[in-house]
Short mmCIF file of C-alpha atoms in Angstrom, two decimals:
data_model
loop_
_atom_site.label_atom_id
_atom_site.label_comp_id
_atom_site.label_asym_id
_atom_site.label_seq_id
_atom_site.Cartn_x
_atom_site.Cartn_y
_atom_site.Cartn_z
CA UNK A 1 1.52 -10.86 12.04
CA UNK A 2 1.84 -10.16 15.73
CA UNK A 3 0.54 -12.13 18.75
CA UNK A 4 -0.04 -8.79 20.80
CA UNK A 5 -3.58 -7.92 20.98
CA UNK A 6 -2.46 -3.98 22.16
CA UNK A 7 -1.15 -2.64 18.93
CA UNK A 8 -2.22 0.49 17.17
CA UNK A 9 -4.91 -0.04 14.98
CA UNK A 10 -5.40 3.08 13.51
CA UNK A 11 -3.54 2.70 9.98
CA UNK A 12 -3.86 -1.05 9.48
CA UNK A 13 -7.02 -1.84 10.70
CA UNK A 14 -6.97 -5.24 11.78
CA UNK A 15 -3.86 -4.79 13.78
CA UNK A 16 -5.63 -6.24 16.89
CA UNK A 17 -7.52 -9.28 15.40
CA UNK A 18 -4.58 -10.54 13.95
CA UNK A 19 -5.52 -14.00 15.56
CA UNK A 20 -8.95 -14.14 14.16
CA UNK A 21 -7.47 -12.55 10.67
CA UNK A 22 -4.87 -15.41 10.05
CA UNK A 23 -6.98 -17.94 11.31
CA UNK A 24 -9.19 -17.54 8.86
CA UNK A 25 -6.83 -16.75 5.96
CA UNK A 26 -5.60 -20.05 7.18
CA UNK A 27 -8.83 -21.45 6.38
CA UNK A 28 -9.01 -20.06 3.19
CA UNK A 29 -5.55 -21.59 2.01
CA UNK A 30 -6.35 -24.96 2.91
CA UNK A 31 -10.05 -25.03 1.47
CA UNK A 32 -8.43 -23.61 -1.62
CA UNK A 33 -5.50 -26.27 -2.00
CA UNK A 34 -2.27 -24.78 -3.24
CA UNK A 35 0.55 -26.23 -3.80
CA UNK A 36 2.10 -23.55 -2.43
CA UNK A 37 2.05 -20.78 -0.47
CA UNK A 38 3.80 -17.54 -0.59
CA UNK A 39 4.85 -15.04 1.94
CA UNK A 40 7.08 -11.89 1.31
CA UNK A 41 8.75 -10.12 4.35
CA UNK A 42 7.31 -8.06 7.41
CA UNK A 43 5.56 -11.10 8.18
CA UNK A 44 5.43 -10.34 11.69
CA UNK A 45 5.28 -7.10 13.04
CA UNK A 46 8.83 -7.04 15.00
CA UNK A 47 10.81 -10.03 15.13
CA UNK A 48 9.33 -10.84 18.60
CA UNK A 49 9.73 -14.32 19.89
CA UNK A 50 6.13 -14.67 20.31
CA UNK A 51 5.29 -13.27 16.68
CA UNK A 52 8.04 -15.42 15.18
CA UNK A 53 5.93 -18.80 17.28
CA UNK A 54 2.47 -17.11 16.10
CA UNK A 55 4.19 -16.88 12.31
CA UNK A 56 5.34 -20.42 13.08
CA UNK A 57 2.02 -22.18 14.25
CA UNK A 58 0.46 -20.59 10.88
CA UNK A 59 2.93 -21.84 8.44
CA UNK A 60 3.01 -25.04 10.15
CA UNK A 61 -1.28 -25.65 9.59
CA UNK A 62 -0.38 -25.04 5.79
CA UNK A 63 3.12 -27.16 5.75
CA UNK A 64 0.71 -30.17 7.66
CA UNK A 65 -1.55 -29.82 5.05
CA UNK A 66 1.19 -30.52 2.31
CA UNK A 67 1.05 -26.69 1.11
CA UNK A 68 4.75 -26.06 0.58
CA UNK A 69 6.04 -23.07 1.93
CA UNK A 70 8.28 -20.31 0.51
CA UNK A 71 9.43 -17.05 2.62
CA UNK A 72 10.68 -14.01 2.34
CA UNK A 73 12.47 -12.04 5.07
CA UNK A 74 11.35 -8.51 5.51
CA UNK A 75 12.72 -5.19 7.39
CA UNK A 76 10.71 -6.12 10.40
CA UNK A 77 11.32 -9.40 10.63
CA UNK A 78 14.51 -8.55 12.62
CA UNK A 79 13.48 -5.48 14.70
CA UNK A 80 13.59 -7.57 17.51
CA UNK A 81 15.28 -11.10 16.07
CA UNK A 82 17.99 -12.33 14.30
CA UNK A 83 19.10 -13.94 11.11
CA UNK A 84 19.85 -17.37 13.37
CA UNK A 85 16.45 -17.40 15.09
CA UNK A 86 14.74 -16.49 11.74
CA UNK A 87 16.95 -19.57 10.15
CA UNK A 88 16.55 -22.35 13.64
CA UNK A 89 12.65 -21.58 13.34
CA UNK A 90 11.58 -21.20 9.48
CA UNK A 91 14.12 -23.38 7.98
CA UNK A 92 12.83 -27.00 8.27
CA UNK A 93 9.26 -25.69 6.99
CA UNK A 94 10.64 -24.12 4.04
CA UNK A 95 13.01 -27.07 2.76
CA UNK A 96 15.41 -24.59 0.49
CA UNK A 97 17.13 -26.52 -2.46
CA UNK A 98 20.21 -24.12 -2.12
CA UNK A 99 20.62 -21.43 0.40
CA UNK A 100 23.27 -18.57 0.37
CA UNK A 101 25.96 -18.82 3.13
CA UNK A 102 26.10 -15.15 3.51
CA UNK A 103 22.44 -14.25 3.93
CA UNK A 104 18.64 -16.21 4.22
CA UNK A 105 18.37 -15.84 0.19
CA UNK A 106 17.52 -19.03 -1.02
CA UNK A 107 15.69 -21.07 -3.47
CA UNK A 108 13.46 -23.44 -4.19
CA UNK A 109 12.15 -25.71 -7.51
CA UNK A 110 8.54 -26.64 -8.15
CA UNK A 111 8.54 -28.29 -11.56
CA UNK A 112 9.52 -26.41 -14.03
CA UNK A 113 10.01 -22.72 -11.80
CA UNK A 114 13.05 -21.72 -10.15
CA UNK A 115 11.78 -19.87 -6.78
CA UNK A 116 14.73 -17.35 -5.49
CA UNK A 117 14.00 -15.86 -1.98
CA UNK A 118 15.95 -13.07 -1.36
CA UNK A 119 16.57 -11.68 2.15
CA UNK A 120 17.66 -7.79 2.03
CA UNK A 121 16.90 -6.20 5.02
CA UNK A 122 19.77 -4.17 6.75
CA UNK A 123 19.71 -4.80 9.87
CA UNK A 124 17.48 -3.75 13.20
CA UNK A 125 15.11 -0.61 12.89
CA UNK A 126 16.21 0.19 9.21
CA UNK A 127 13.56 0.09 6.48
CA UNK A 128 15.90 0.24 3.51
CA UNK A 129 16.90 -3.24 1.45
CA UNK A 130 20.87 -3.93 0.64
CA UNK A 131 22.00 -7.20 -0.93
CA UNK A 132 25.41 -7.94 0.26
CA UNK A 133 28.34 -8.25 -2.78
CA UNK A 134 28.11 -12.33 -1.46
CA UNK A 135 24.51 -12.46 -2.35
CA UNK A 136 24.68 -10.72 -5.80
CA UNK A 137 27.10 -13.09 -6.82
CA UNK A 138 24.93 -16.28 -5.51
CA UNK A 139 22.31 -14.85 -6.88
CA UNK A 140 23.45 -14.68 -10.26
CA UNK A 141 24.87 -18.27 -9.84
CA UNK A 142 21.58 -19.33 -9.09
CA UNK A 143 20.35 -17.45 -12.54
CA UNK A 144 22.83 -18.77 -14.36
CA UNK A 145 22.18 -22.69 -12.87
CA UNK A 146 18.43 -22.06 -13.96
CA UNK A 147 19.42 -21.23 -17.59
CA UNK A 148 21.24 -24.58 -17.78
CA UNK A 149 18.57 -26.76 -16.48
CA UNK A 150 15.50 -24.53 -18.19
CA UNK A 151 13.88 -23.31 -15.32
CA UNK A 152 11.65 -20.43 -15.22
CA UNK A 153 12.71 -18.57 -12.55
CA UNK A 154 10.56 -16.41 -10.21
CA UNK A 155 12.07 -14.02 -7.97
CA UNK A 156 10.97 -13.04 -4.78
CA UNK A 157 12.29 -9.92 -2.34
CA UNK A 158 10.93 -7.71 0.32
CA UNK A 159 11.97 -4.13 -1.18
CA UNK A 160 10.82 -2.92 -4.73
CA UNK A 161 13.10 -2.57 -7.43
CA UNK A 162 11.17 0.10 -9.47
CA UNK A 163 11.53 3.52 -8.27
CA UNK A 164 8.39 5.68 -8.28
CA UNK A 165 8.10 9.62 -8.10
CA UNK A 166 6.63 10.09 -4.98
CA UNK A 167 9.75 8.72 -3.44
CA UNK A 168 11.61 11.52 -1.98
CA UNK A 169 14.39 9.21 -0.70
CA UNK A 170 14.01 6.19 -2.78
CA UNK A 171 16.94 4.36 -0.81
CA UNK A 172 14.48 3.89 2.13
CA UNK A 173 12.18 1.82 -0.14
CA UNK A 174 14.14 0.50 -3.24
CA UNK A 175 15.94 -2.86 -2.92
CA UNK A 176 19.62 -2.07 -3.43
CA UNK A 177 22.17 -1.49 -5.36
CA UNK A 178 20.98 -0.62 -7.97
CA UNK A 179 21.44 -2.91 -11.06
CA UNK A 180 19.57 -6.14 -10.02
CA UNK A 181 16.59 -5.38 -11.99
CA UNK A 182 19.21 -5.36 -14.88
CA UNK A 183 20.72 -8.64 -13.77
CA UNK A 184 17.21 -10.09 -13.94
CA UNK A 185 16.36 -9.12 -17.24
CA UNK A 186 19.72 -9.70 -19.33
CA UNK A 187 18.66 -13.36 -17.61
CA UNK A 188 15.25 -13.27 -18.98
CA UNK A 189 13.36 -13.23 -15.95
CA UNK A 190 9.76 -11.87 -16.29
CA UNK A 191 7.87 -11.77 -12.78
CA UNK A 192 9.19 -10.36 -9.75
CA UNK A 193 7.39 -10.42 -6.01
CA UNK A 194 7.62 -7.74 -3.13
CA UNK A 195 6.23 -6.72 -0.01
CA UNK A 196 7.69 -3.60 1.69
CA UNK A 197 5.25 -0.99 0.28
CA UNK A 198 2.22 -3.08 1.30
CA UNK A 199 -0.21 -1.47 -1.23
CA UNK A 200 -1.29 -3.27 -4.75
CA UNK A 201 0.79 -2.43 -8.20
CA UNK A 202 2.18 -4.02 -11.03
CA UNK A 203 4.72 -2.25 -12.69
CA UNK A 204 6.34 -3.70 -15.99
CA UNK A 205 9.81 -2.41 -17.40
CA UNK A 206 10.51 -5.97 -19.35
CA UNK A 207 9.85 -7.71 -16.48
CA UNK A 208 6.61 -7.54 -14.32
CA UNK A 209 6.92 -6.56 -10.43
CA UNK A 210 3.91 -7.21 -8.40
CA UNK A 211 3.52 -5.93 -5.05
CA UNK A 212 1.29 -7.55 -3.12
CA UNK A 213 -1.34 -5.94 -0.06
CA UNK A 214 -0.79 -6.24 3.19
CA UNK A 215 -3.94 -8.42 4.72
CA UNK A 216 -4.41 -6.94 7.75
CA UNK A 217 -4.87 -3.40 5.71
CA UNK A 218 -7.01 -2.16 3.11
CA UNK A 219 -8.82 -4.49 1.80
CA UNK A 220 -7.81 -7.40 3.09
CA UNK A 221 -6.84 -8.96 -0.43
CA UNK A 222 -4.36 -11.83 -1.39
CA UNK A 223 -2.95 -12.67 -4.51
CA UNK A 224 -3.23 -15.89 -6.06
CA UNK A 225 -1.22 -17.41 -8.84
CA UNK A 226 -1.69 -20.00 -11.69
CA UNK A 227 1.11 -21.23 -13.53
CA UNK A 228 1.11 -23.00 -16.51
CA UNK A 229 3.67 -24.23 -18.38
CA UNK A 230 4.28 -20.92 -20.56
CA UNK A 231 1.51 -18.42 -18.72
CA UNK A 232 1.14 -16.84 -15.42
CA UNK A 233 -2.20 -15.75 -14.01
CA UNK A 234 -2.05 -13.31 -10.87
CA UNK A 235 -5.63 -12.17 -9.54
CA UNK A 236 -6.31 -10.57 -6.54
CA UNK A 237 -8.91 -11.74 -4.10
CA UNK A 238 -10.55 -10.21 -0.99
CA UNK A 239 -10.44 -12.42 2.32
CA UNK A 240 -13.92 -13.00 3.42
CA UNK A 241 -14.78 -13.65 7.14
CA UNK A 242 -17.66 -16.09 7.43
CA UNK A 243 -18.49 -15.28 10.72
CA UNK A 244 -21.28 -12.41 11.09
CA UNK A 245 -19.99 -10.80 14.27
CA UNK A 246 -16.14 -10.93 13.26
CA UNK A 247 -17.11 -9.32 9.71
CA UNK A 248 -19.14 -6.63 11.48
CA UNK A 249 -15.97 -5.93 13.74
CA UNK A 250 -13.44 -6.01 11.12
CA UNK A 251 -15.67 -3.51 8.96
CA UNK A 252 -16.20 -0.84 11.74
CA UNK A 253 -12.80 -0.92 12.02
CA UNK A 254 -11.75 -0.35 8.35
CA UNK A 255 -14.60 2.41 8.47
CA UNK A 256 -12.63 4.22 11.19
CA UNK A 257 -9.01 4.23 9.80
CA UNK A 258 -10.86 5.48 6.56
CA UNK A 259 -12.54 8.09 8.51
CA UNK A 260 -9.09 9.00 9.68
CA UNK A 261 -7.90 8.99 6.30
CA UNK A 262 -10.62 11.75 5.08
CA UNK A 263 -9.48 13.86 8.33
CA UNK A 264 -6.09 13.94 7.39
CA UNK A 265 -6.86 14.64 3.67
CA UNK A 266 -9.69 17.35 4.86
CA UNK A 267 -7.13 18.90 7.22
CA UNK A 268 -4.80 19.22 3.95
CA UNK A 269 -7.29 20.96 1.77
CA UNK A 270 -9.11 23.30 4.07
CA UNK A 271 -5.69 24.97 3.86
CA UNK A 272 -6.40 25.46 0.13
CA UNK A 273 -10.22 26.05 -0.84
CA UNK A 274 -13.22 26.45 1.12
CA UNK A 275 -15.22 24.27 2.96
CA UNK A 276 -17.53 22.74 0.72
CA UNK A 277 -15.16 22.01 -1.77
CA UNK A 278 -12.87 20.51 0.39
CA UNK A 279 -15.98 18.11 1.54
CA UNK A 280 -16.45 16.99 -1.98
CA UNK A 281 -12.77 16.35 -2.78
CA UNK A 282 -12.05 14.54 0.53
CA UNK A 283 -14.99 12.58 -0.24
CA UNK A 284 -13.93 11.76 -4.01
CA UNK A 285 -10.57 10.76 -2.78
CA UNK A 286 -11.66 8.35 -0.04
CA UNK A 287 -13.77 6.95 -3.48
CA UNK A 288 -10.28 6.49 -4.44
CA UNK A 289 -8.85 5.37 -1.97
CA UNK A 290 -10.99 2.04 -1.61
CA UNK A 291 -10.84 1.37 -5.53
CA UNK A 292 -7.05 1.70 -4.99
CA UNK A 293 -7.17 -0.79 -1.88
CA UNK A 294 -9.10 -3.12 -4.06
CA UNK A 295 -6.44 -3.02 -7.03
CA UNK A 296 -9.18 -1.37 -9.09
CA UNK A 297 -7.56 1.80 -10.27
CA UNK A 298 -7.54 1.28 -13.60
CA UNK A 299 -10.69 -0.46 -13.61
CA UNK A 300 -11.82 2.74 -12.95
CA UNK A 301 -9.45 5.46 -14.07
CA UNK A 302 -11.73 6.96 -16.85
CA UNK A 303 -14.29 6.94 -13.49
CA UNK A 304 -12.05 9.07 -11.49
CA UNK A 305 -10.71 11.07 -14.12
CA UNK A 306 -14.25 12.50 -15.10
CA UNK A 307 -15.03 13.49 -11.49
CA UNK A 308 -14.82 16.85 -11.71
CA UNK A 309 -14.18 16.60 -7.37
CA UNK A 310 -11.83 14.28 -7.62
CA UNK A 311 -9.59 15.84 -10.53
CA UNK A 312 -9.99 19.28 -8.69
CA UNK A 313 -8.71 17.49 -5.51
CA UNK A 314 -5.35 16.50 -7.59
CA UNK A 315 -5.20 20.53 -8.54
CA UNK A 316 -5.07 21.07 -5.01
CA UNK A 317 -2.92 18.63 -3.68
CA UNK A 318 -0.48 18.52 -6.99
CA UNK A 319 3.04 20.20 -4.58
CA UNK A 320 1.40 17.90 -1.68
CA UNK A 321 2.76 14.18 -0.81
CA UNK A 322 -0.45 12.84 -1.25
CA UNK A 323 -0.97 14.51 -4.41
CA UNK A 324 2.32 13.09 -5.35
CA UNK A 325 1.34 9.65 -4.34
CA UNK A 326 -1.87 9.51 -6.11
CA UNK A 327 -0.59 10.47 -9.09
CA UNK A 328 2.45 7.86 -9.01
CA UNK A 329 0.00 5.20 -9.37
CA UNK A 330 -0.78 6.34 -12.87
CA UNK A 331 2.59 6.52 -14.14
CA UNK A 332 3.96 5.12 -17.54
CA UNK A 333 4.76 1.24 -16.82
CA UNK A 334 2.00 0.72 -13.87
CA UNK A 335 -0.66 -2.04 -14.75
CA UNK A 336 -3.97 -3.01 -13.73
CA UNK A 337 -3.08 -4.91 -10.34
CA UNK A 338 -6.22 -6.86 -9.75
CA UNK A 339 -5.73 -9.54 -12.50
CA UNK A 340 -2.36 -10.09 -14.92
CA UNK A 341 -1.52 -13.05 -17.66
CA UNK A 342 1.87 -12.86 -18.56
CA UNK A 343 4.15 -15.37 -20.96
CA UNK A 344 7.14 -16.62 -19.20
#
């Protein structure tokens, strides 16, 4: 979220009508009544005061509306703020149970489900996640205090904590040190939250980690979740603008940073084939590239995996990043991402 109207536009697409965007996600959340709403880290674009208000105003319409509010604090969160701005403005909306004196981690209880909000960002400009040896240890007092009052818990963080093979440096994405995943399990927990890679994926390992999209990317989707007393249900739903005019601009713009997308890819395998094949496996990729925006991929894997364009595009692209990338997302442990019921 960002209240500047100037920002580059041509990777997330709706970088410039972030107003009109969270307005009307706003709208959504209150039509749809939650009890509670869930955000996970980079949830403005730099720590700005003005983006820290704009974040404000928004979580205030739900928080008037009796939509409780639970946050996460992300990498850029602090770009240009600090952990006693983020805690003087946030804090009274999101009414923490127990907080952690050395960090923002804290949680909260809804019924039955333990909510633990972790905040491991580093500090200004870095994109990596670190728990400090003060959090790990509240942390796994807060595991242990869930265990004696049998609550479910539900943990929340801005960095992943499953590495994937693209990842050339994985301490730039992976929440850190390593072990917490570990922690979680031996204490039973089953469903894990991030942020920091912005794209859709559910890994499972034992426990389930779903990374949710970024809104004013891709898609545009949101994930929703139902909890029961022994199930989860996660589905992933696309935000829909109601007004004509604002749909038509936000779709010319996803249009263009897909465009740029396919120029980027095109560049790549011109170097590699001729020109007509390179046509037909830029265009079989961009194919790809909106089912994978969508959460669709395995929807359609046996789809993608039969197109002769698109499998010959992986041959080309298999010692290339993006080749790398693309074939991540079909790695042992990685789930369908647009809908998941899980037993807690």
């Amino acid at each position: 979220m960002s209240a500047k109207d100037d920002l580059s536009d041509s990777i997330v697409s709706l970088m410039r009508m972030n107003r009109e965007l969270y307005d009307r996600f706003a709208e959504e959340i209150i039509q749809s009544k939650p009890d509670l709403f869930i955000a996970l880290g980079d949830n403005t674009q730099s720590g700005s005061a003005e983006d820290m208000r704009m974040l404000r105003s928004f979580l205030k319409r739900l928080d008037d509306q009796g939509i409780a509010v639970i946050m996460a604090a992300g990498n850029h969160d602090f770009d240009q703020g600090s952990e006693q701005a983020y805690r003087s403005m946030f804090f009274d909306l999101l009414k923490p149970d127990e907080c952690d004196e050395a960090s923002l981690s804290f949680s909260r209880t809804f019924r039955q489900y333990r909510f633990i909000s972790m905040d491991d960002h580093e500090g200004k400009y870095r994109p990596g996640g670190l728990l400090k040896k003060e959090t790990i240890d509240w942390l796994e007092q807060q595991l242990v205090s869930a265990a004696e009052r049998i609550e479910k818990v539900i943990f929340l963080c801005h960095h992943p904590l499953h590495p994937e093979s693209w990842m050339g440096r994985p301490e730039f994405y992976l929440l850190q040190p390593e072990g917490i995943r570990e922690m979680l399990a031996a204490h039973g927990v089953k469903l894990v939250f991030n942020g920091h890679l912005h794209d859709p994926r559910i890994i499972h390992s034992g426990l389930y980690e779903i990374t949710l999209p970024i809104l004013a990317g891709g898609a545009h989707m949101y994930g929703t979740l139902r909890l029961e007393d022994n199930t989860a249900v996660y589905r992933l739903r696309q935000l829909v603008f109601d007004d004509p005019l604002t749909a038509a601009k936000a779709a010319k713009k996803d249009r263009a940073v897909l465009e740029k997308r396919r120029e980027a890819w095109l560049k790549t395998l011109s170097e590699k084939c001729d020109e007509n094949t390179a046509e037909k496996c830029a265009d079989a990729l961009i194919r790809w590239q909106i089912a994978y925006n969508k959460g669709a991929l395995f929807r359609r894997r046996d789809e993608f995996f039969n197109d002769p364009d698109f499998t010959k595009a992986m041959e080309l692209l298999k010692d290339d990043i993006f080749g790398r990338w693309i074939r991540s997302q079909y790695d042992s442990g990685h789930c369908p991402c647009d809908a998941l019921t899980i037993r807690l």
